[in-house]
mmCIF file of C-alpha atoms in Angstrom:
data_model
loop_
_atom_site.group_PDB
_atom_site.id
_atom_site.type_symbol
_atom_site.label_atom_id
_atom_site.label_comp_id
_atom_site.label_asym_id
_atom_site.label_seq_id
_atom_site.Cartn_x
_atom_site.Cartn_y
_atom_site.Cartn_z
ATOM 1 C CA UNK A 1 28.823 -55.039 46.027
ATOM 2 C CA UNK A 2 29.915 -51.516 46.974
ATOM 3 C CA UNK A 3 28.139 -50.201 43.900
ATOM 4 C CA UNK A 4 24.875 -51.785 45.084
ATOM 5 C CA UNK A 5 25.281 -50.225 48.523
ATOM 6 C CA UNK A 6 26.034 -46.852 46.918
ATOM 7 C CA UNK A 7 22.920 -47.136 44.749
ATOM 8 C CA UNK A 8 20.745 -47.914 47.781
ATOM 9 C CA UNK A 9 22.216 -45.005 49.725
ATOM 10 C CA UNK A 10 21.684 -42.727 46.727
ATOM 11 C CA UNK A 11 18.029 -43.771 46.466
ATOM 12 C CA UNK A 12 17.498 -43.243 50.192
ATOM 13 C CA UNK A 13 19.160 -39.840 49.956
ATOM 14 C CA UNK A 14 16.929 -38.884 47.035
ATOM 15 C CA UNK A 15 13.808 -39.961 48.910
ATOM 16 C CA UNK A 16 14.864 -38.015 52.007
ATOM 17 C CA UNK A 17 15.625 -34.964 49.866
ATOM 18 C CA UNK A 18 12.181 -35.052 48.235
ATOM 19 C CA UNK A 19 10.443 -35.504 51.597
ATOM 20 C CA UNK A 20 12.401 -32.592 53.077
ATOM 21 C CA UNK A 21 11.872 -30.241 50.123
ATOM 22 C CA UNK A 22 8.165 -31.050 49.608
ATOM 23 C CA UNK A 23 6.848 -28.934 52.533
ATOM 24 C CA UNK A 24 9.040 -26.001 51.495
ATOM 25 C CA UNK A 25 7.754 -26.279 47.929
ATOM 26 C CA UNK A 26 4.161 -26.361 49.192
ATOM 27 C CA UNK A 27 4.756 -23.291 51.366
ATOM 28 C CA UNK A 28 6.462 -21.467 48.498
ATOM 29 C CA UNK A 29 3.548 -22.297 46.187
ATOM 30 C CA UNK A 30 1.109 -21.167 48.861
ATOM 31 C CA UNK A 31 2.861 -17.822 49.367
ATOM 32 C CA UNK A 32 3.452 -17.438 45.644
ATOM 33 C CA UNK A 33 -0.229 -17.974 44.906
ATOM 34 C CA UNK A 34 -1.256 -15.651 47.730
ATOM 35 C CA UNK A 35 1.068 -12.881 46.559
ATOM 36 C CA UNK A 36 -0.028 -13.217 42.930
ATOM 37 C CA UNK A 37 -3.721 -13.094 43.869
ATOM 38 C CA UNK A 38 -3.086 -10.138 46.201
ATOM 39 C CA UNK A 39 -1.600 -8.243 43.275
ATOM 40 C CA UNK A 40 -4.787 -8.901 41.344
ATOM 41 C CA UNK A 41 -2.888 -10.540 38.517
ATOM 42 C CA UNK A 42 -4.197 -13.708 36.869
ATOM 43 C CA UNK A 43 -1.551 -16.172 35.789
#
């Protein structure tokens, strides 16, 4: 029973982690793309 509860908590933690990191990843990609285009380099 405790293993099932631990699995549920782990899944919830993973979902929260992805939701929290998604905006930061989007911002990093945005700034990364902006900086690479500003340099005039094509990836």
